[in-house]
Amino acid sequence: MRPINRILLAGAAGALGRQLRPFLAGHCAHLRVTDIADMDPPGADEEVIQADLADPVPVLAMTRDVDAVVYVAGKGMEAPFDEILRGHMLGLYNVFEGARKNGVRRVIWASSIHAVGFYPFSQVLDSRTPPRPDTNYGTAKAYGEGLAQYYWDKYGIESVSMRICSCFPEPADRRMLSTWLSYADLKRLVAAALTCTRPDHTIIYGVSANTHAPYDNRYAAHIGFRPEDNAEAWRAKVEAEKPPFAPGAPEIATHGGAFATFGHFDDPQQD
Amino acid sequence: MRPINRILLAGAAGALGRQLRPFLAGHCAHLRVTDIADMDPPGADEEVIQADLADPVPVLAMTRDVDAVVYVAGKGMEAPFDEILRGHMLGLYNVFEGARKNGVRRVIWASSIHAVGFYPFSQVLDSRTPPRPDTNYGTAKAYGEGLAQYYWDKYGIESVSMRICSCFPEPADRRMLSTWLSYADLKRLVAAALTCTRPDHTIIYGVSANTHAPYDNRYAAHIGFRPEDNAEAWRAKVEAEKPPFAPGAPEIATHGGAFATFGHFDDPQQD
Amino acid sequence: MRPINRILLAGAAGALGRQLRPFLAGHCAHLRVTDIADMDPPGADEEVIQADLADPVPVLAMTRDVDAVVYVAGKGMEAPFDEILRGHMLGLYNVFEGARKNGVRRVIWASSIHAVGFYPFSQVLDSRTPPRPDTNYGTAKAYGEGLAQYYWDKYGIESVSMRICSCFPEPADRRMLSTWLSYADLKRLVAAALTCTRPDHTIIYGVSANTHAPYDNRYAAHIGFRPEDNAEAWRAKVEAEKPPFAPGAPEIATHGGAFATFGHFDDPQQD
Amino acid sequence: MRPINRILLAGAAGALGRQLRPFLAGHCAHLRVTDIADMDPPGADEEVIQADLADPVPVLAMTRDVDAVVYVAGKGMEAPFDEILRGHMLGLYNVFEGARKNGVRRVIWASSIHAVGFYPFSQVLDSRTPPRPDTNYGTAKAYGEGLAQYYWDKYGIESVSMRICSCFPEPADRRMLSTWLSYADLKRLVAAALTCTRPDHTIIYGVSANTHAPYDNRYAAHIGFRPEDNAEAWRAKVEAEKPPFAPGAPEIATHGGAFATFGHFDDPQQD
Amino acid sequence: MRPINRILLAGAAGALGRQLRPFLAGHCAHLRVTDIADMDPPGADEEVIQADLADPVPVLAMTRDVDAVVYVAGKGMEAPFDEILRGHMLGLYNVFEGARKNGVRRVIWASSIHAVGFYPFSQVLDSRTPPRPDTNYGTAKAYGEGLAQYYWDKYGIESVSMRICSCFPEPADRRMLSTWLSYADLKRLVAAALTCTRPDHTIIYGVSANTHAPYDNRYAAHIGFRPEDNAEAWRAKVEAEKPPFAPGAPEIATHGGAFATFGHFDDPQQD
Amino acid sequence: MRPINRILLAGAAGALGRQLRPFLAGHCAHLRVTDIADMDPPGADEEVIQADLADPVPVLAMTRDVDAVVYVAGKGMEAPFDEILRGHMLGLYNVFEGARKNGVRRVIWASSIHAVGFYPFSQVLDSRTPPRPDTNYGTAKAYGEGLAQYYWDKYGIESVSMRICSCFPEPADRRMLSTWLSYADLKRLVAAALTCTRPDHTIIYGVSANTHAPYDNRYAAHIGFRPEDNAEAWRAKVEAEKPPFAPGAPEIATHGGAFATFGHFDDPQQD
């Protein structure tokens, strides 16, 4: 990984952020981390900024003198609309605006499989598959992919939209035998996205080299992401602990799994 | 046009809304119209509700007992982000939520050519062309298309996203000889979208039968939109009044025309 | 229509066959007609052969000295498997074998929209859409399309597989406002298929020029089929007589309409 | 491979069936095997049923209490039409009907490269390549793929259509250096098809990891088939024993090889 | 047609050039015409320059002060390689070089159906169909299309490559009932290409609105070419005078017709 | 590699030719080598013919009794048009003509990434990507691909057009970390092209197995090219020696790199 001077990691207190913070620290001269929640105190060559990314003022400040942004902020789950709006849409918008005003070259951010969650699970998806969101959360991610394309086309800010599948310490159920992204492969993906020669705006699936992964990253070949883990290593354990899904179970009907069948958060008594 | 009991027209005070109000009145038993701005007083079988669509409370109320919504609210131009957010994104979200809670079957709404404004003007676009927005306004329209797809997939609300090109009384410059949508064809399009058998969620270009129109509605054939006007009828007048564009002029470089080259509204001193 | 010496019309006693018999009589020197059912007595320059096409012996005899076959035999509806096998699969196989042995140049035959009946009704279909049958009947038609391709590739017998939509005297319900094929357009289609320069094996949709027709015959442009009727002429009458379909009604869920939801003929007590 | 309670293996006496019988026995609690020919006597937890699959009565009985069917019945070669009809088409139809009536969840069956045998050998084929059969045998396989799609769409029976290429102990000529499927990889393919999370109906090529294999299984990635053998290991032997094909030789003109040039079985004196 | 100041017509003495000269004279202030052969003397506002376009010196001079070039030079038929090289390749190269050095904005030129002559005649071609030339002549046209793309991408010279089909006073045989381009439609095409807003480099088929035309200009919709003639008007006459082609005749096997089967000009005794 | 009797290596004195000469010598009974420049004296079973390939007479002679041609003649860089014409276009034309007249079965030749050099570097290219040349050199290579297709379609001469990327001893700059082709992989590619069963005319990218290679050879799978080297092995060295490209630098804007931005060779004072 080529040396980068300063990276801003947004969402440093979350599950992905906690994985990426020490990893990124080893690959840049200065690491600036931010979250709305409490974070560990700064290490050497680190700055820690606690802030709400939905507020443009601190975001403008924190994107100053930054070479690249890694954005994994916001909770990876469905939530009431206002929470999604603040936590996912305004935050990303403010980061792109900060990048534009401060001349940041590249933004790597966590989109989600839920941006395309309503495609049948038997359809192999690629970087050109258009959005088909399964939740408020998914519509926010689809919005983010539009933003990323726009800031590249209009302002020349490079970006990689990572459609993160199931990023967990290990596959937690039988569906994740297809969709798992290991923490080590997450780091490989972020490293590739940060250092590849020319991403323009590229969409890529964040998934390990699982034997059954229904994703095809061929149109993102230039990113150079080569995952090394495979969920099959966990199959025996998963199958011992988790029963198979019933035929037609929602968890395996679509790429979004259970997200595609959630009731609506703003309307608890709904079907 | 088959009889519909009650239609809600959102954005009745705008340029498109003023065209559609009398047209829709003739095609349903009850017409409910709304806008944040002043509107003409109600005619027979009309209700007029002045409200801010960014507020969910009145939107929930006004979508009650409605069979279909025609949504042309918000200004058709770039604006500061907060204005776009309220006027385009929250309004449409509230309408879909109202439709969901009140069992409205179908939503017809004005997306825009600016959702795909960064494609080269020499590329013929169709209903499967993914978003490539040219402005805040365009990113909001791309978000709306994601919403429409989501409410169909998850809640079975039918919708038609009309990528309106240049809807004006007559072609106002040489670019509009390609992109013009006459008011009469706008009405034909809305009528087709309201009455077609099964749209699911369909994207369609709102453009007249111009000889030079660079849009291909073949994947929306089931909507049954048959435009009848042609901008060529205005060519002599336009060419007499308006000089040709210089080679490479931004107005003819992309589908978004000048929108794709606007400076940023939140940052007036920008390049 | 260019003069053809001898045409064999198979299925002359059926609804389509009765339309085509007098039409074809006017366009060839000799017309041979066949059916398992009773037919009108032969007119001038006509031969009438009553036979079961599932039996290869008479089919071999009746394809002798024939220039082209028009095959519209078998009932256009779901039936128990054995009936479908005999009436649709064996009949067509025997005709192709007869054509091969007797040197017949071209076979025009009635495939059906039910060969692709499980595609969503909102998806516009074209000549390259692969089979997705909705019934025993549809699987037989898909088999027939494979046969036609095979006899072209291996034996050079030209063929046109007409995916007939709803061929009736007039649109009988609201779905047929999209899918109707008028008798006059059926004749135009058969004439085009018989006389076009080089069909190889081509699949084409048999549908009139309905404003809402969800079919795209662009890959069959060389056939030169130009329908002239439009179901819209019957809209007022249909809408007066037939109620709209409920949202989600099976008749408008897929291209196959009610066929895609039929219970199984061999198993009457099934869901 | 996850434990399955009862598998029915149809075609147990054939070349593929004899490979699969001991393999499947090790992966399910009960193995039921059937063939029209004599089979080895039952081992522990095995049932042996000699029957003609063209007869629906025994097929209905043998599909009772079965979780999955593996169907490799019928001879893998061209034959007179009646033999193909009985041995390939009626057999598979009866199995799908038995599966429907008895609630069998999944059917894995041997389609064939001859369903697409008329494509040029220089064209790389994938799961979306439509049928282009080269023989009676190939048209029967194309029919079977239509059946499999139909039983999934209408009755929810999962299936995998394996377009088996050249399944032999070792590559028997130079063409098989491209098309060979080793017996070990056949077993890997069947295991993947039986255990993958959600196949719906998927078409997949049955071919080893040959350096020159002209097949692309990317749209079947969710099946998780990872072949491990490579025909290159046999190249030296094959090239020593078999002369190269002449330029334009039929064996290398199409995917069907010699099948695409066979004379017709029902007509020995044919060109 | 909008007024253009000066047009250079290259190939003014050929069949197409003689049609276009008076037509273009009426649509620009100054018409400069050139050919290697004798031409009619200049009319008002005309310049006549006899020159060999394979020589760069006169071409550089004649492209000075020109707004657009219409290039229909060279014989529309197969010829020995050296003749093709001089008459088609060097001539077009010199014109593009002259355009580059003299700042000419747009070049309209006659490519040919023979650039794609080896596609089967039953395949409908469009603007994205890659070259598959049938002759030396066709390879020269394919080279020209590459040149046109290159001068647009690198130097911003707009161009339209017209794949002229069969441009004759009337359809001369049965194949031309599909491929005919009337002289009136040739003029419509050239006018559209000269005046459309933004062609970049676009490939378009030069064919009339024939009922059987196997070409699809949808990706060139922005050119605005709307042919009005139809070869069907000549069908009775053609069929009376010309016998049908035998099945499999080379004239109807490919788009190139007889060109695709010519022996080689440089080698008369060749197969 | 199967034994071939006689190979003609054209361009034996160039960088690629010097690599291929000893390699090919080990794989055929007789090696004939040619160049316009001086070459090493003949080894055992070698013939050396110094000649200008732009002259058809010696080319006709040297293609006699040859089984396959490997053509890597001409300098791999932009040059004045006349030099490109002679060195790239006439040479390849003469070789194909010699092959036709002398019955040579197969021609393997070096096309170039510059035939498609104007595609954005972020777009992954495959064998069906149409030409978009970046130089005179690239237009000549595009012409050559048309020639190769033509000689296959018309005369049955098999060919492989290798779009060579960056063939150097090691990656010379950061762009080549994506585009490098090692000499060992060049040899693997030529061997695969010479020995594969049936190439017809196939386009394939000549690139090593670089982690970041933006090329997808899936449609050339039948060639059996399996590169083994990876430019990543040189990353540390390259990054130590070469600075990163500035954002938007021409070297990483398109596949053609600096070629796409060269001034014109014939016009040194050009923009």
Coordinates of C-alpha atoms in Angstrom, one line a residue, chain D residues 34-255:
Chain D
T34 CA -34.0 -46.9 -10.4
D35 CA -33.4 -47.9 -14.0
I36 CA -35.0 -49.8 -16.7
A37 CA -32.0 -52.0 -16.9
D38 CA -30.6 -54.4 -14.3
M39 CA -28.8 -52.9 -11.4
D40 CA -26.6 -54.1 -8.6
P41 CA -28.5 -55.4 -5.6
P42 CA -29.3 -52.9 -2.9
G43 CA -26.6 -52.1 -0.3
A44 CA -27.4 -50.9 3.2
D45 CA -30.0 -48.1 3.3
E46 CA -30.6 -48.6 -0.4
E47 CA -33.8 -49.5 -2.4
V48 CA -33.6 -50.7 -5.9
I49 CA -36.6 -50.3 -8.2
Q50 CA -36.5 -51.5 -11.8
A51 CA -39.0 -49.6 -13.9
D52 CA -39.6 -47.8 -17.1
L53 CA -39.6 -44.1 -16.3
A54 CA -41.8 -43.5 -19.4
D55 CA -44.6 -45.0 -17.3
P56 CA -46.0 -42.5 -14.9
V57 CA -47.4 -45.0 -12.4
P58 CA -44.1 -46.3 -11.0
V59 CA -42.5 -42.9 -11.1
L60 CA -45.3 -41.5 -9.0
A61 CA -44.6 -44.2 -6.4
M62 CA -40.9 -43.9 -6.4
T63 CA -40.9 -40.1 -5.9
R64 CA -42.8 -40.5 -2.6
D65 CA -41.0 -39.4 0.6
V66 CA -38.0 -38.2 -1.5
D67 CA -36.1 -35.0 -0.7
A68 CA -34.3 -34.7 -4.0
V69 CA -34.0 -36.4 -7.4
V70 CA -30.8 -36.9 -9.3
Y71 CA -31.9 -37.7 -12.9
V72 CA -29.3 -39.1 -15.3
A73 CA -31.5 -41.5 -17.1
G74 CA -31.6 -42.2 -20.9
K75 CA -28.7 -42.9 -23.2
G76 CA -26.4 -40.0 -23.9
M77 CA -26.6 -40.2 -27.6
E78 CA -28.8 -39.7 -30.7
A79 CA -31.5 -42.3 -31.3
P80 CA -34.7 -42.6 -33.3
F81 CA -37.4 -40.2 -32.2
D82 CA -39.6 -42.7 -30.4
E83 CA -36.7 -43.8 -28.2
I84 CA -35.7 -40.2 -27.4
L85 CA -39.4 -39.4 -26.6
R86 CA -39.7 -42.3 -24.2
G87 CA -36.2 -42.3 -22.8
H88 CA -35.7 -38.6 -22.3
M89 CA -38.9 -36.6 -22.6
L90 CA -41.6 -38.8 -20.9
G91 CA -39.1 -39.9 -18.2
L92 CA -38.3 -36.4 -17.2
Y93 CA -41.9 -35.2 -17.4
N94 CA -43.0 -38.1 -15.2
V95 CA -40.3 -37.2 -12.6
F96 CA -41.4 -33.6 -12.4
E97 CA -45.0 -34.7 -12.1
G98 CA -44.1 -37.1 -9.4
A99 CA -42.1 -34.4 -7.7
R100 CA -45.0 -32.0 -7.8
K101 CA -47.5 -34.5 -6.5
N102 CA -45.2 -35.8 -3.8
G103 CA -43.7 -32.5 -2.7
V104 CA -40.1 -33.2 -3.7
R105 CA -38.1 -30.0 -3.2
R106 CA -35.3 -30.3 -5.8
V107 CA -34.5 -32.0 -9.1
I108 CA -31.0 -32.2 -10.4
W109 CA -30.9 -33.5 -14.0
A110 CA -28.5 -34.1 -16.8
S111 CA -29.3 -31.8 -19.7
S112 CA -26.5 -31.8 -22.3
I113 CA -24.2 -29.6 -24.4
H114 CA -26.3 -30.9 -27.3
A115 CA -29.1 -28.6 -26.2
V116 CA -26.8 -25.9 -27.5
G117 CA -24.8 -27.9 -30.0
F118 CA -25.2 -25.7 -33.1
Y119 CA -23.3 -22.7 -31.7
P120 CA -19.8 -22.3 -33.2
F121 CA -17.2 -24.0 -31.1
S122 CA -15.3 -20.6 -31.0
Q123 CA -18.2 -19.0 -29.1
V124 CA -18.0 -19.2 -25.3
L125 CA -21.4 -20.2 -23.9
D126 CA -23.0 -19.3 -20.6
S127 CA -26.1 -20.1 -18.6
R128 CA -28.2 -17.6 -20.6
T129 CA -27.4 -19.0 -24.0
P130 CA -30.7 -20.1 -25.5
P131 CA -31.2 -23.6 -26.9
R132 CA -29.9 -24.4 -30.4
P133 CA -30.1 -28.2 -30.4
D134 CA -28.2 -30.5 -32.7
T135 CA -30.2 -33.7 -32.7
N136 CA -33.5 -35.3 -31.5
Y137 CA -31.5 -35.8 -28.3
G138 CA -30.7 -32.1 -28.1
T139 CA -34.3 -31.0 -28.7
A140 CA -35.4 -33.3 -25.9
K141 CA -32.9 -31.7 -23.6
A142 CA -34.1 -28.3 -24.6
Y143 CA -37.6 -29.4 -23.8
G144 CA -36.4 -30.6 -20.4
E145 CA -34.9 -27.2 -19.6
G146 CA -38.3 -25.6 -20.4
L147 CA -40.0 -28.2 -18.1
A148 CA -37.5 -27.4 -15.3
Q149 CA -38.1 -23.7 -15.6
Y150 CA -41.9 -24.3 -15.7
Y151 CA -42.0 -26.4 -12.6
W152 CA -40.0 -23.8 -10.7
D153 CA -42.1 -20.9 -11.8
K154 CA -45.4 -22.6 -11.3
Y155 CA -44.8 -25.1 -8.5
G156 CA -41.7 -23.9 -6.8
I157 CA -39.7 -27.1 -7.5
E158 CA -36.0 -26.1 -7.4
S159 CA -33.9 -27.6 -10.2
V160 CA -30.5 -27.5 -11.8
S161 CA -30.1 -28.3 -15.5
M162 CA -26.6 -29.6 -16.0
R163 CA -25.4 -29.2 -19.6
I164 CA -23.0 -32.1 -19.4
C165 CA -20.2 -31.8 -21.9
S166 CA -18.0 -34.9 -22.3
C167 CA -18.2 -37.0 -19.2
F168 CA -15.7 -39.8 -19.6
P169 CA -12.9 -41.5 -17.5
E170 CA -10.4 -39.5 -19.4
P171 CA -10.4 -37.3 -22.5
A172 CA -10.9 -39.6 -25.5
D173 CA -9.8 -37.3 -28.3
R174 CA -8.5 -33.8 -28.9
R175 CA -11.9 -32.1 -28.8
M176 CA -12.3 -33.4 -25.2
L177 CA -9.2 -31.5 -24.2
S178 CA -11.8 -28.6 -24.2
T179 CA -15.0 -30.3 -23.2
W180 CA -14.0 -33.1 -20.7
L181 CA -15.9 -33.5 -17.4
S182 CA -14.1 -35.9 -15.1
Y183 CA -16.1 -38.2 -12.9
A184 CA -14.7 -36.5 -9.8
D185 CA -15.9 -33.2 -11.1
L186 CA -19.3 -34.7 -12.0
K187 CA -19.6 -35.6 -8.4
R188 CA -18.6 -32.1 -7.2
L189 CA -21.2 -30.7 -9.5
V190 CA -24.0 -32.9 -8.3
A191 CA -23.0 -32.2 -4.7
A192 CA -23.0 -28.5 -5.3
A193 CA -26.4 -28.6 -7.0
L194 CA -27.9 -30.7 -4.2
T195 CA -26.7 -28.5 -1.4
C196 CA -26.6 -24.9 -2.7
T197 CA -28.9 -22.5 -0.9
R198 CA -31.2 -21.4 -3.6
P199 CA -30.9 -22.5 -7.2
D200 CA -34.5 -21.6 -8.4
H201 CA -33.9 -23.1 -11.9
T202 CA -30.3 -22.7 -12.9
I203 CA -28.5 -23.9 -16.0
I204 CA -24.8 -24.8 -15.5
Y205 CA -22.2 -26.4 -17.8
G206 CA -20.8 -29.7 -16.6
V207 CA -17.1 -29.3 -17.5
S208 CA -13.9 -29.7 -15.7
A209 CA -11.4 -26.8 -15.1
N210 CA -9.9 -27.4 -18.5
T211 CA -7.5 -24.7 -19.7
H212 CA -9.4 -24.5 -23.0
A213 CA -13.0 -25.0 -21.7
P214 CA -15.2 -22.7 -23.8
Y215 CA -17.9 -22.3 -21.1
D216 CA -18.5 -19.6 -18.6
N217 CA -20.5 -20.5 -15.5
R218 CA -20.5 -17.0 -14.1
Y219 CA -24.3 -16.7 -14.0
A220 CA -24.4 -20.0 -12.0
A221 CA -21.9 -18.7 -9.4
H222 CA -24.4 -19.3 -6.6
I223 CA -24.3 -23.0 -7.3
G224 CA -20.8 -23.1 -6.0
F225 CA -19.4 -25.6 -8.4
R226 CA -15.6 -25.6 -8.3
P227 CA -14.1 -28.2 -10.7
E228 CA -10.6 -29.3 -9.9
D229 CA -9.5 -31.5 -12.8
N230 CA -7.9 -30.3 -16.0
A231 CA -7.8 -32.1 -19.3
E232 CA -4.3 -30.7 -19.9
A233 CA -3.0 -33.5 -17.7
W234 CA -3.9 -35.9 -20.6
R235 CA -2.8 -33.7 -23.5
A236 CA 0.5 -35.6 -24.1
K237 CA -1.3 -38.9 -24.2
V238 CA -4.2 -37.7 -26.3
E239 CA -1.9 -36.0 -28.9
A240 CA 0.2 -39.1 -29.1
E241 CA -2.7 -41.3 -29.8
K242 CA -5.1 -39.1 -31.8
P243 CA -4.2 -37.1 -34.9
P244 CA -5.2 -33.5 -35.0
F245 CA -8.5 -32.6 -36.7
A246 CA -8.4 -31.3 -40.2
P247 CA -9.2 -27.7 -40.6
G248 CA -13.0 -27.3 -40.7
A249 CA -13.6 -30.9 -39.4
P250 CA -17.1 -31.2 -38.1
E251 CA -15.8 -32.4 -34.7
I252 CA -14.5 -28.9 -34.0
A253 CA -16.9 -26.8 -36.0
T254 CA -19.6 -26.6 -33.3
H255 CA -20.1 -27.3 -29.7

